CSV table of C-alpha atoms in Angstrom, one decimal:
chain,number,residue,atom,x,y,z
A,9,MET,CA,11.0,13.7,-18.3
A,10,VAL,CA,14.2,13.0,-16.4
A,11,LEU,CA,17.0,15.6,-16.3
A,12,GLY,CA,20.7,14.7,-16.2
A,13,GLN,CA,23.3,16.4,-14.1
A,14,ASP,CA,23.8,19.5,-16.4
A,15,ALA,CA,20.1,20.1,-16.8
A,16,GLY,CA,19.7,19.6,-13.1
A,17,ALA,CA,22.0,22.5,-12.3
A,18,SER,CA,20.1,24.8,-14.6
A,19,VAL,CA,16.8,23.8,-13.0
A,20,TRP,CA,18.3,24.6,-9.6
A,21,GLU,CA,19.1,28.1,-10.7
A,22,LYS,CA,15.4,28.6,-11.6
A,23,LEU,CA,14.4,27.1,-8.2
A,24,LYS,CA,16.5,29.6,-6.3
A,25,LEU,CA,13.5,31.9,-5.8
A,26,ASP,CA,12.8,33.3,-2.4
A,27,LEU,CA,10.2,31.2,-0.5
A,28,PHE,CA,8.1,34.2,0.3
A,29,SER,CA,8.0,35.3,-3.4
A,30,ASN,CA,6.8,31.8,-4.3
A,31,LEU,CA,4.1,32.0,-1.6
A,32,ALA,CA,3.1,35.4,-3.0
A,33,LEU,CA,2.8,33.7,-6.4
A,34,GLY,CA,0.6,31.0,-4.9
A,35,ALA,CA,-1.5,33.6,-3.1
A,36,SER,CA,-2.3,35.3,-6.4
A,37,VAL,CA,-3.7,32.0,-7.6
A,38,ALA,CA,-5.3,30.6,-4.4
A,39,LEU,CA,-7.0,33.9,-3.3
A,40,SER,CA,-8.8,34.4,-6.7
A,41,VAL,CA,-12.5,34.1,-6.6
A,42,ASN,CA,-12.6,30.8,-8.5
A,43,SER,CA,-9.9,29.1,-6.4
A,44,LEU,CA,-11.5,30.2,-3.2
A,45,GLY,CA,-14.8,28.8,-4.4
A,46,TYR,CA,-13.4,25.5,-5.4
A,47,ALA,CA,-11.4,25.3,-2.1
A,48,PHE,CA,-14.6,25.9,-0.1
A,49,LEU,CA,-16.5,23.4,-2.2
A,50,GLY,CA,-13.8,20.8,-1.7
A,51,CYS,CA,-13.7,21.4,2.1
A,52,MET,CA,-17.5,21.1,2.3
A,53,VAL,CA,-17.7,17.9,0.2
A,54,GLY,CA,-14.7,16.5,2.2
A,55,THR,CA,-16.3,17.2,5.5
A,56,LEU,CA,-19.6,15.6,4.3
A,57,ILE,CA,-18.0,12.4,3.0
A,58,GLY,CA,-15.9,12.3,6.2
A,59,VAL,CA,-19.2,12.4,8.2
A,60,LEU,CA,-20.9,9.7,6.1
A,61,PRO,CA,-19.7,6.2,6.9
A,62,GLY,CA,-18.7,4.1,3.9
A,63,ILE,CA,-18.0,7.0,1.5
A,64,GLY,CA,-14.3,7.8,1.8
A,65,PRO,CA,-12.2,10.3,0.0
A,66,VAL,CA,-10.6,7.8,-2.3
A,67,SER,CA,-13.9,6.6,-3.8
A,68,THR,CA,-15.2,10.2,-3.9
A,69,ILE,CA,-12.1,11.6,-5.7
A,70,ALA,CA,-12.2,8.7,-8.1
A,71,MET,CA,-15.7,9.7,-9.1
A,72,LEU,CA,-14.9,13.4,-9.4
A,73,ILE,CA,-11.8,13.0,-11.6
A,74,PRO,CA,-13.9,13.2,-14.8
A,75,LEU,CA,-15.3,16.5,-13.5
A,76,THR,CA,-11.8,18.0,-13.4
A,77,TYR,CA,-11.6,17.8,-17.2
A,78,GLN,CA,-14.0,20.8,-17.2
A,79,LEU,CA,-11.9,22.8,-14.8
A,80,GLN,CA,-8.6,24.6,-14.9
A,81,PRO,CA,-5.8,22.2,-13.6
A,82,THR,CA,-5.2,24.4,-10.5
A,83,ASP,CA,-8.9,24.7,-9.6
A,84,GLY,CA,-9.4,20.9,-10.0
A,85,LEU,CA,-6.4,20.1,-7.9
A,86,ILE,CA,-7.4,22.6,-5.2
A,87,MET,CA,-10.9,21.1,-5.0
A,88,ILE,CA,-9.7,17.5,-4.9
A,89,ALA,CA,-7.1,18.3,-2.2
A,90,GLY,CA,-9.8,20.0,-0.1
A,91,ILE,CA,-11.9,16.9,-0.3
A,92,TYR,CA,-8.9,14.8,1.0
A,93,TYR,CA,-7.9,16.8,4.0
A,94,GLY,CA,-11.5,17.9,4.7
A,95,ALA,CA,-12.5,14.3,5.1
A,96,GLN,CA,-10.0,14.0,8.0
A,97,TYR,CA,-11.9,16.8,9.9
A,98,GLY,CA,-15.4,15.4,9.2
A,99,GLY,CA,-14.6,11.8,10.1
A,100,SER,CA,-14.0,12.7,13.7
A,101,THR,CA,-17.4,14.2,14.3
A,102,THR,CA,-19.5,11.0,14.0
A,103,ALA,CA,-16.6,9.0,15.5
A,104,ILE,CA,-17.0,11.0,18.7
A,105,LEU,CA,-20.7,11.6,18.8
A,106,LEU,CA,-22.0,8.3,17.4
A,107,ASN,CA,-19.1,5.8,17.6
A,108,VAL,CA,-19.3,5.6,13.8
A,109,PRO,CA,-16.0,6.4,12.0
A,110,GLY,CA,-16.9,8.3,8.9
A,111,GLU,CA,-13.4,7.9,7.5
A,112,THR,CA,-10.8,5.1,7.9
A,113,SER,CA,-8.4,7.3,9.8
A,114,SER,CA,-11.2,8.1,12.3
A,115,ILE,CA,-11.5,4.5,13.5
A,116,VAL,CA,-8.9,5.2,16.2
A,117,THR,CA,-10.8,8.3,17.3
A,118,CYS,CA,-13.7,6.1,18.3
A,119,LEU,CA,-11.7,4.3,20.9
A,120,ASP,CA,-11.5,7.3,23.3
A,121,GLY,CA,-13.6,10.0,21.6
A,122,HIS,CA,-16.9,8.2,22.1
A,123,PRO,CA,-16.3,7.2,25.7
A,124,MET,CA,-15.6,10.9,26.3
A,125,ALA,CA,-19.0,11.7,24.7
A,126,LYS,CA,-20.8,9.1,26.9
A,127,GLN,CA,-19.3,10.8,29.9
A,128,GLY,CA,-20.8,14.1,28.8
A,129,ARG,CA,-17.5,15.5,27.4
A,130,ALA,CA,-18.2,15.4,23.7
A,131,GLY,CA,-17.6,19.2,23.5
A,132,PRO,CA,-13.9,19.1,24.7
A,133,ALA,CA,-13.3,16.0,22.5
A,134,LEU,CA,-14.6,17.9,19.4
A,135,VAL,CA,-12.7,21.1,20.2
A,136,VAL,CA,-9.4,19.2,20.9
A,137,SER,CA,-9.9,17.2,17.7
A,138,ALA,CA,-10.6,20.4,15.6
A,139,LEU,CA,-7.7,22.4,17.1
A,140,GLY,CA,-5.3,19.6,16.9
A,141,SER,CA,-6.2,18.9,13.3
A,142,PHE,CA,-5.8,22.6,12.5
A,143,PHE,CA,-2.4,22.8,14.1
A,144,ALA,CA,-1.1,19.6,12.5
A,145,GLY,CA,-2.5,20.6,9.1
A,146,MET,CA,-0.7,24.0,9.3
A,147,VAL,CA,2.6,22.3,10.3
A,148,GLY,CA,2.2,19.8,7.4
A,149,ILE,CA,1.7,22.7,4.9
A,150,VAL,CA,4.8,24.6,6.2
A,151,LEU,CA,6.8,21.4,5.8
A,152,THR,CA,5.5,21.0,2.2
A,153,ALA,CA,6.5,24.5,1.4
A,154,MET,CA,10.0,24.3,3.0
A,155,LEU,CA,10.9,20.9,1.6
A,156,ALA,CA,9.7,21.5,-1.9
A,157,LEU,CA,12.8,23.3,-3.2
A,158,PRO,CA,15.4,20.9,-1.7
A,159,LEU,CA,13.5,17.8,-2.9
A,160,ALA,CA,13.0,19.3,-6.3
A,161,TYR,CA,16.7,20.0,-6.6
A,162,VAL,CA,17.5,16.4,-5.6
A,163,GLY,CA,14.9,15.1,-8.1
A,164,ALA,CA,16.3,17.3,-10.9
A,165,SER,CA,19.7,15.7,-10.4
A,166,PHE,CA,18.3,12.2,-10.7
A,167,GLY,CA,18.9,10.1,-13.8
A,168,ALA,CA,17.0,7.1,-15.0
A,169,PRO,CA,18.7,4.6,-12.6
A,170,GLU,CA,17.8,6.8,-9.6
A,171,TYR,CA,14.2,7.2,-10.6
A,172,PHE,CA,13.8,3.4,-11.2
A,173,ALA,CA,15.3,2.7,-7.8
A,174,LEU,CA,13.0,5.3,-6.2
A,175,MET,CA,9.9,3.8,-7.8
A,176,VAL,CA,11.0,0.3,-6.6
A,177,LEU,CA,11.3,1.7,-3.1
A,178,GLY,CA,7.9,3.3,-3.3
A,179,LEU,CA,6.2,0.1,-4.3
A,180,ILE,CA,8.0,-2.0,-1.7
A,181,GLY,CA,7.0,0.6,0.9
A,182,ALA,CA,3.4,0.3,-0.2
A,183,VAL,CA,3.7,-3.5,0.4
A,184,VAL,CA,5.3,-3.1,3.8
A,185,LEU,CA,2.8,-0.6,5.1
A,186,ALA,CA,-0.3,-2.2,3.6
A,187,GLN,CA,-2.9,-3.3,6.2
A,188,GLY,CA,-3.7,-6.7,4.7
A,189,SER,CA,-1.5,-9.7,3.9
A,190,PRO,CA,1.9,-8.7,2.5
A,191,ILE,CA,1.7,-11.6,0.0
A,192,LYS,CA,-1.6,-10.2,-1.3
A,193,ALA,CA,-0.1,-6.7,-1.5
A,194,VAL,CA,2.8,-8.0,-3.6
A,195,ALA,CA,0.4,-9.7,-5.9
A,196,MET,CA,-1.6,-6.5,-6.3
A,197,VAL,CA,1.5,-4.5,-7.1
A,198,ALA,CA,2.5,-7.0,-9.7
A,199,VAL,CA,-0.9,-7.0,-11.3
A,200,GLY,CA,-0.9,-3.2,-11.3
A,201,VAL,CA,2.5,-3.1,-13.0
A,202,LEU,CA,1.3,-5.5,-15.7
A,203,MET,CA,-1.8,-3.4,-16.3
A,204,GLY,CA,0.5,-0.4,-16.8
A,205,LEU,CA,2.2,-2.2,-19.6
A,206,VAL,CA,-1.0,-2.7,-21.7
A,207,GLY,CA,-0.8,-1.2,-25.1
A,208,ILE,CA,1.7,-0.8,-28.0
A,209,ASP,CA,5.3,-0.9,-26.9
A,210,ILE,CA,6.7,2.4,-28.3
A,211,ASP,CA,10.2,0.9,-28.8
A,212,THR,CA,9.3,-2.3,-30.5
A,213,ALA,CA,5.7,-1.6,-31.8
A,214,VAL,CA,4.6,-4.9,-30.2
A,215,TRP,CA,1.0,-5.1,-29.0
A,216,ARG,CA,1.0,-6.2,-25.3
A,217,PHE,CA,-2.0,-7.6,-23.4
A,218,THR,CA,-4.5,-5.9,-25.7
A,219,PHE,CA,-6.4,-9.1,-26.7
A,220,GLY,CA,-7.0,-7.7,-30.1
A,221,ILE,CA,-8.9,-4.6,-28.8
A,222,THR,CA,-7.7,-1.6,-30.8
A,223,ASP,CA,-9.0,0.8,-28.2
A,224,LEU,CA,-6.3,-0.5,-25.9
A,225,ALA,CA,-3.5,0.5,-28.2
A,226,ASP,CA,-2.6,3.5,-26.0
A,227,GLY,CA,-3.0,1.5,-22.8
A,228,LEU,CA,-5.7,1.3,-20.2
A,229,ASP,CA,-7.2,4.7,-19.3
A,230,PHE,CA,-6.6,5.9,-15.8
A,231,VAL,CA,-10.2,7.1,-15.2
A,232,PRO,CA,-12.1,3.8,-15.8
A,233,VAL,CA,-9.6,1.9,-13.7
A,234,ALA,CA,-9.7,4.4,-10.8
A,235,VAL,CA,-13.5,4.9,-10.8
A,236,GLY,CA,-14.2,1.2,-11.2
A,237,LEU,CA,-11.8,-0.1,-8.5
A,238,PHE,CA,-12.6,2.6,-6.0
A,239,GLY,CA,-15.9,4.2,-6.9
A,240,ILE,CA,-18.2,1.5,-8.3
A,241,ALA,CA,-16.6,-1.3,-6.3
A,242,ASP,CA,-16.8,0.5,-3.0
A,243,VAL,CA,-20.4,1.4,-3.5
A,244,ILE,CA,-21.5,-2.1,-4.4
A,245,TRP,CA,-19.5,-3.5,-1.5
A,246,GLN,CA,-21.1,-1.1,1.0
A,247,LEU,CA,-24.6,-2.0,-0.4
A,248,CYS,CA,-23.8,-5.7,0.1
A,249,LYS,CA,-22.9,-5.2,3.7
A,250,SER,CA,-25.7,-5.0,6.2
A,251,GLU,CA,-26.3,-1.7,7.9
A,252,GLY,CA,-26.9,-1.6,11.6
A,253,SER,CA,-28.5,1.2,13.6
A,254,LEU,CA,-26.3,4.3,14.1
A,255,GLY,CA,-27.7,4.8,17.6
A,256,ALA,CA,-28.5,8.1,19.4
A,257,MET,CA,-26.1,11.1,19.1
A,258,ALA,CA,-24.4,11.9,22.4
A,259,LYS,CA,-25.0,15.3,24.0
A,260,ILE,CA,-22.2,17.8,23.3
A,261,GLY,CA,-22.5,19.6,26.7
A,262,SER,CA,-19.8,22.1,27.6
A,263,TRP,CA,-17.4,23.0,24.9
A,264,LEU,CA,-14.4,24.1,27.0
A,265,PRO,CA,-11.6,21.6,27.8
A,266,THR,CA,-10.3,21.6,31.3
A,267,ARG,CA,-6.8,22.6,32.3
A,268,GLU,CA,-5.9,18.9,32.7
A,269,ASP,CA,-7.3,18.3,29.2
A,270,VAL,CA,-5.1,21.0,27.7
A,271,ARG,CA,-2.0,19.7,29.7
A,272,ARG,CA,-2.5,16.2,28.3
A,273,ALA,CA,-3.7,17.1,24.8
A,274,VAL,CA,-1.0,19.7,23.7
A,275,PRO,CA,2.0,17.3,24.0
A,276,ALA,CA,0.0,14.5,22.4
A,277,SER,CA,-1.0,16.8,19.5
A,278,ILE,CA,2.6,17.8,19.0
A,279,ARG,CA,3.8,14.1,19.0
A,280,GLY,CA,0.9,13.2,16.6
A,281,THR,CA,1.9,16.0,14.3
A,282,ILE,CA,5.5,14.7,14.2
A,283,VAL,CA,4.4,11.1,13.6
A,284,GLY,CA,1.9,12.1,10.9
A,285,SER,CA,4.3,14.4,9.1
A,286,LEU,CA,6.9,11.6,8.9
A,287,MET,CA,4.4,8.9,8.0
A,288,GLY,CA,2.9,11.1,5.2
A,289,ILE,CA,6.2,11.4,3.4
A,290,LEU,CA,7.0,7.6,3.6
A,291,PRO,CA,6.1,5.5,0.6
A,292,GLY,CA,2.9,3.7,1.4
A,293,GLY,CA,2.1,6.0,4.3
A,294,GLY,CA,-1.2,7.7,4.8
A,295,ALA,CA,-3.6,9.3,7.2
A,296,GLY,CA,-5.0,6.0,8.5
A,297,LEU,CA,-1.7,4.5,9.2
A,298,ALA,CA,-0.5,7.7,10.9
A,299,SER,CA,-3.5,7.7,13.3
A,300,PHE,CA,-2.9,4.1,14.3
A,301,ALA,CA,0.8,4.7,14.9
A,302,SER,CA,0.1,7.8,17.0
A,303,TYR,CA,-2.4,6.0,19.2
A,304,ILE,CA,0.0,3.2,19.8
A,305,ILE,CA,2.8,5.6,20.8
A,306,GLU,CA,0.5,7.5,23.2
A,307,LYS,CA,-0.6,4.3,24.8
A,308,LYS,CA,3.0,3.0,25.1
A,309,ILE,CA,4.4,6.2,26.8
A,310,ALA,CA,1.4,6.8,29.1
A,311,ARG,CA,1.9,6.4,32.8
A,312,ASP,CA,-1.5,4.7,33.0
A,313,PRO,CA,-2.3,2.8,29.8
A,314,SER,CA,-5.5,1.5,31.3
A,315,ARG,CA,-7.0,5.0,30.7
A,316,PHE,CA,-7.0,4.4,27.0
A,317,GLY,CA,-10.3,3.2,25.7
A,318,GLN,CA,-12.0,4.8,28.7
A,319,GLY,CA,-11.9,8.4,27.5
A,320,ALA,CA,-8.3,9.5,27.4
A,321,ILE,CA,-8.0,12.9,25.7
A,322,GLU,CA,-4.6,11.9,24.3
A,323,GLY,CA,-6.3,9.2,22.4
A,324,VAL,CA,-8.2,11.9,20.5
A,325,ALA,CA,-5.6,14.6,20.2
A,326,GLY,CA,-2.7,12.4,19.0
A,327,PRO,CA,-4.4,10.4,16.2
A,328,GLU,CA,-6.4,13.4,15.0
A,329,SER,CA,-3.3,15.5,14.7
A,330,ALA,CA,-1.4,12.6,13.0
A,331,ASN,CA,-4.0,12.0,10.3
A,332,ASN,CA,-4.2,15.7,9.3
A,333,ALA,CA,-0.4,16.1,9.3
A,334,ALA,CA,-0.1,13.0,7.1
A,335,ALA,CA,-2.8,14.3,4.8
A,336,GLN,CA,-0.8,17.4,4.1
A,337,THR,CA,2.7,15.8,3.8
A,338,ASN,CA,1.4,13.1,1.5
A,339,PHE,CA,1.6,15.7,-1.2
A,340,ILE,CA,5.4,16.2,-0.8
A,341,PRO,CA,6.8,13.1,-2.6
A,342,MET,CA,4.0,13.2,-5.3
A,343,LEU,CA,4.5,16.8,-6.3
A,344,THR,CA,8.3,17.1,-5.9
A,345,LEU,CA,9.5,13.7,-7.0
A,346,GLY,CA,6.5,12.3,-8.9
A,347,ILE,CA,6.2,9.3,-6.5
A,348,PRO,CA,2.7,8.9,-5.0
A,349,ALA,CA,2.7,7.8,-1.4
A,350,ASN,CA,-0.6,6.1,-1.5
A,351,ALA,CA,-3.6,5.4,-3.8
A,352,LEU,CA,-5.2,8.8,-3.3
A,353,MET,CA,-2.0,10.5,-4.3
A,354,ALA,CA,-1.8,8.2,-7.3
A,355,MET,CA,-5.2,9.5,-8.3
A,356,MET,CA,-4.1,13.1,-7.9
A,357,MET,CA,-1.1,12.3,-10.0
A,358,GLY,CA,-3.3,10.8,-12.6
A,359,ALA,CA,-5.5,13.8,-12.6
A,360,LEU,CA,-2.5,16.1,-13.2
A,361,THR,CA,-1.1,14.0,-16.0
A,362,ILE,CA,-4.5,14.0,-17.7
A,363,HIS,CA,-4.1,17.8,-17.9
A,364,GLY,CA,-0.6,17.4,-19.4
A,365,ILE,CA,1.1,18.3,-16.1
A,366,GLN,CA,3.8,15.9,-15.0
A,367,PRO,CA,4.4,15.8,-11.2
A,368,GLY,CA,8.0,16.0,-10.2
A,369,PRO,CA,10.9,18.5,-10.0
A,370,HIS,CA,9.8,20.2,-13.2
A,371,LEU,CA,6.5,21.1,-11.6
A,372,LEU,CA,8.1,23.9,-9.6
A,373,THR,CA,9.5,25.5,-12.7
A,374,LEU,CA,7.2,24.7,-15.6
A,375,ASN,CA,4.0,24.9,-13.5
A,376,ALA,CA,4.9,27.0,-10.5
A,377,LYS,CA,1.4,28.5,-10.2
A,378,VAL,CA,-0.1,25.1,-9.9
A,379,PHE,CA,2.3,24.0,-7.1
A,380,TRP,CA,2.3,27.2,-5.1
A,381,GLY,CA,-1.3,27.8,-5.7
A,382,LEU,CA,-2.1,24.4,-4.2
A,383,VAL,CA,0.2,25.1,-1.1
A,384,VAL,CA,-1.4,28.4,-0.3
A,385,SER,CA,-4.9,27.0,-0.9
A,386,MET,CA,-4.1,24.4,1.8
A,387,PHE,CA,-3.6,27.3,4.3
A,388,VAL,CA,-6.9,28.8,3.3
A,389,GLY,CA,-8.7,25.4,3.3
A,390,ASN,CA,-7.6,24.6,6.9
A,391,VAL,CA,-8.9,27.9,8.1
A,392,MET,CA,-12.2,27.2,6.3
A,393,LEU,CA,-12.4,23.8,7.9
A,394,LEU,CA,-11.9,25.1,11.4
A,395,ILE,CA,-14.7,27.7,10.8
A,396,ILE,CA,-17.3,25.3,9.2
A,397,ASN,CA,-16.8,22.3,11.3
A,398,LEU,CA,-17.5,23.1,15.0
A,399,PRO,CA,-20.5,25.5,14.4
A,400,LEU,CA,-22.2,23.2,11.9
A,401,ILE,CA,-21.7,19.9,13.8
A,402,LYS,CA,-25.4,19.2,14.2
A,403,ILE,CA,-26.1,19.9,10.5
A,404,TRP,CA,-23.3,17.5,9.4
A,405,VAL,CA,-24.7,14.7,11.7
A,406,SER,CA,-28.2,15.3,10.3
A,407,PHE,CA,-26.9,14.0,6.9
A,408,LEU,CA,-26.8,10.6,8.4
A,409,ARG,CA,-30.6,10.4,8.2
A,410,ILE,CA,-30.4,10.3,4.4
A,411,PRO,CA,-31.0,6.7,3.3
A,412,TYR,CA,-27.8,5.1,2.0
A,413,SER,CA,-29.6,3.4,-0.8
A,414,ALA,CA,-30.4,6.8,-2.3
A,415,ILE,CA,-26.9,8.1,-1.9
A,416,TYR,CA,-25.3,5.1,-3.5
A,417,VAL,CA,-27.6,5.0,-6.5
A,418,GLY,CA,-26.8,8.6,-7.1
A,419,ILE,CA,-23.1,7.9,-6.9
A,420,LEU,CA,-23.3,5.0,-9.4
A,421,VAL,CA,-25.2,7.1,-11.9
A,422,PHE,CA,-22.8,10.1,-11.4
A,423,SER,CA,-19.8,7.8,-11.9
A,424,VAL,CA,-21.0,6.2,-15.1
A,425,VAL,CA,-22.0,9.5,-16.6
A,426,GLY,CA,-18.7,11.2,-15.6
A,427,VAL,CA,-16.6,8.4,-17.2
A,428,TYR,CA,-18.6,8.6,-20.4
A,429,THR,CA,-18.3,12.3,-20.8
A,430,VAL,CA,-14.4,12.2,-20.7
A,431,ASN,CA,-14.1,10.6,-24.1
A,432,ASN,CA,-17.7,10.0,-25.1
A,433,ASN,CA,-16.8,6.4,-25.5
A,434,ILE,CA,-19.1,3.7,-24.3
A,435,LEU,CA,-16.2,1.3,-24.0
A,436,ASP,CA,-14.9,3.4,-21.1
A,437,VAL,CA,-18.1,2.7,-19.3
A,438,LEU,CA,-17.8,-1.0,-19.9
A,439,PHE,CA,-14.2,-1.0,-18.6
A,440,THR,CA,-15.4,0.9,-15.5
A,441,ILE,CA,-18.1,-1.7,-14.8
A,442,PHE,CA,-15.5,-4.5,-15.4
A,443,PHE,CA,-13.1,-3.0,-12.9
A,444,GLY,CA,-15.9,-2.4,-10.6
A,445,VAL,CA,-16.7,-6.1,-10.6
A,446,ILE,CA,-13.0,-6.9,-10.1
A,447,GLY,CA,-12.9,-4.4,-7.2
A,448,VAL,CA,-15.8,-6.2,-5.5
A,449,LEU,CA,-14.0,-9.5,-5.8
A,450,LEU,CA,-10.9,-7.9,-4.4
A,451,TYR,CA,-12.8,-6.7,-1.4
A,452,ARG,CA,-14.5,-10.1,-1.0
A,453,PHE,CA,-11.2,-12.0,-0.8
A,454,LYS,CA,-9.5,-9.2,1.2
A,455,PHE,CA,-7.1,-7.9,-1.4
A,456,GLU,CA,-6.3,-4.2,-1.1
A,457,PRO,CA,-6.8,-2.4,-4.4
A,458,ALA,CA,-4.5,0.5,-3.3
A,459,PRO,CA,-1.2,-1.3,-4.1
A,460,LEU,CA,-2.7,-2.3,-7.5
A,461,LEU,CA,-3.4,1.4,-8.4
A,462,LEU,CA,0.1,2.4,-7.3
A,463,GLY,CA,1.6,-0.4,-9.5
A,464,PHE,CA,-0.6,0.7,-12.4
A,465,VAL,CA,0.5,4.4,-12.1
A,466,LEU,CA,4.2,3.6,-11.6
A,467,GLY,CA,4.5,0.6,-13.9
A,468,LYS,CA,4.9,2.4,-17.2
A,469,LEU,CA,7.3,4.9,-15.6
A,470,MET,CA,9.4,2.2,-14.1
A,471,GLU,CA,9.7,0.4,-17.5
A,472,THR,CA,10.6,3.7,-19.2
A,473,ASN,CA,13.3,4.5,-16.7
A,474,PHE,CA,14.7,1.0,-16.6
A,475,ARG,CA,15.0,1.0,-20.4
A,476,LYS,CA,16.8,4.4,-20.3
A,477,ALA,CA,19.2,3.0,-17.7
A,478,MET,CA,19.9,0.0,-19.8
A,479,ILE,CA,20.5,2.1,-22.9
A,480,GLN,CA,22.7,4.4,-21.0
A,481,SER,CA,24.9,1.5,-19.6
A,482,GLY,CA,24.8,-0.6,-22.8
A,483,GLY,CA,22.8,-3.3,-21.1
A,484,ASP,CA,25.0,-3.5,-18.0
A,485,PHE,CA,23.0,-4.0,-14.8
A,486,MET,CA,25.9,-2.7,-12.7
A,487,ILE,CA,24.7,0.8,-13.4
A,488,PHE,CA,22.4,0.5,-10.4
A,489,VAL,CA,25.3,-0.4,-8.2
A,490,GLU,CA,27.8,2.1,-9.6
A,491,ARG,CA,25.4,5.0,-9.0
A,492,PRO,CA,25.5,5.8,-5.2
A,493,VAL,CA,22.0,7.2,-5.0
A,494,ALA,CA,20.4,4.3,-6.9
A,495,LEU,CA,22.4,1.8,-4.9
A,496,GLY,CA,21.3,3.5,-1.6
A,497,LEU,CA,17.6,3.5,-2.6
A,498,LEU,CA,17.8,-0.2,-3.6
A,499,ILE,CA,19.6,-1.1,-0.3
A,500,VAL,CA,16.8,0.6,1.6
A,501,ALA,CA,14.2,-1.3,-0.5
A,502,LEU,CA,16.0,-4.6,0.2
A,503,GLY,CA,16.1,-3.7,3.9
A,504,LEU,CA,12.3,-3.2,3.9
A,505,LEU,CA,11.8,-6.5,2.3
A,506,LEU,CA,14.0,-8.3,4.9
A,507,MET,CA,12.3,-6.4,7.7
A,508,LEU,CA,8.9,-7.7,6.3
A,509,LEU,CA,10.2,-11.2,6.4
A,510,SER,CA,11.2,-10.8,10.1
A,511,PRO,CA,8.8,-12.7,12.4
A,512,THR,CA,9.1,-10.0,15.1
A,513,PHE,CA,8.2,-7.2,12.6
A,514,PHE,CA,5.4,-9.2,11.2
A,515,ARG,CA,3.9,-9.8,14.6
A,516,LYS,CA,4.2,-6.1,15.7
A,517,ARG,CA,2.7,-5.1,12.3
A,518,LYS,CA,-0.2,-7.4,12.9
A,519,GLU,CA,-0.7,-6.1,16.4
A,520,MET,CA,-0.7,-2.5,15.2
A,521,PHE,CA,-3.5,-3.0,12.8
A,522,ALA,CA,-5.4,-5.1,15.3
A,523,GLU,CA,-5.4,-2.2,17.8
């Protein structure tokens, strides 16, 4: 629901609560026995999937969404969030010790983390990675808490034209920052938007894209789409790929970084935190992109760039800080404005809406316990991760001995059963398998499914706000030009498109992802 100017002012009055009182409210939720248990479970599962190559947080959360039906909304969100930022911690362990990135954002960590391990300096690399991640995560959480009220105030003053323009900007941002071909990303966004329009048009009662299937009258269900595209498809694709030997684990040696390590790592960690915090807020940004950007910056400003790739501590500290900062600030636009920054935030948004909770400026007033409980749980979760990661490194690495075939079969069974239990409808299972096959084809032809999911989540919201804007203006498109905020957002979106068409930007973008 979108508030007008008058309603926005009344919402702001409700939002004028002291930050510390809000955090106290969140603590009353996050420090309960149940919430602590789910935060710990999320952190443990997140660390495990971060360690295991090929099982990322996106596919894991897609599979666990049906489980959240059985939980309180806050508990489910806390657990899912713990999995997300926990994976950023776990992914660095195998990247450093085995040169195997457990998570996408840890690919960059391999470049200098593993050379350090081969030099007998795995201990300092792991310590710098963990402490940098902890520092960046805490900074990201503080930013989330501090920016929540101002952004909610801005969002509450938005009308339909502003929300439509903001969603357009979000989708274009996803295209610009997608790792694959921009043309393919545009195609995926378009397909996703069309998928969001499936069902009966509530204004005209026209059946759209249902192919005579009555079960599609209310549209495609979020769970089968998400689990199929990211859970089933990812598992099948990993099984299709040949698995090489992981190699021997490097010896950890001494844990203590040298003074020179600290001198180089601290500034890099601060820079990575800044980069990650900004990238996390941007539409289309995420932990993986933040770690790439941080590594490039560290290499550009280094006095001796040739050190990178040979065991430069900055190449570990910067990217690891960046991906954890981004993992926290990713929550800001989704929770306060209702605009997911990436596919994983789109899943979390879908999980909230399933429970009848609409992310956006109203979340802080109508569901304050959910928002502030999540924020405080992030503080708790980051402390948990710091404690459980370093002492248990050998245990986490031992999970790599589990045959992948056994893991993937269990995931497939768990996914299908989970989807079925949501509505006890076998058609949901068939749709899940269908989208699983589609997902495999997307992987095969190098189409990213993430922009598709963003388009699917935002498609119906875009249509609703576009129609409201047209009704409000009597069908005059000039409403998007006459409203300064809407015009500004559309100009930024147009600028991003023009930048994407620039040969210079296209070349630098290609070089960044080729690093």
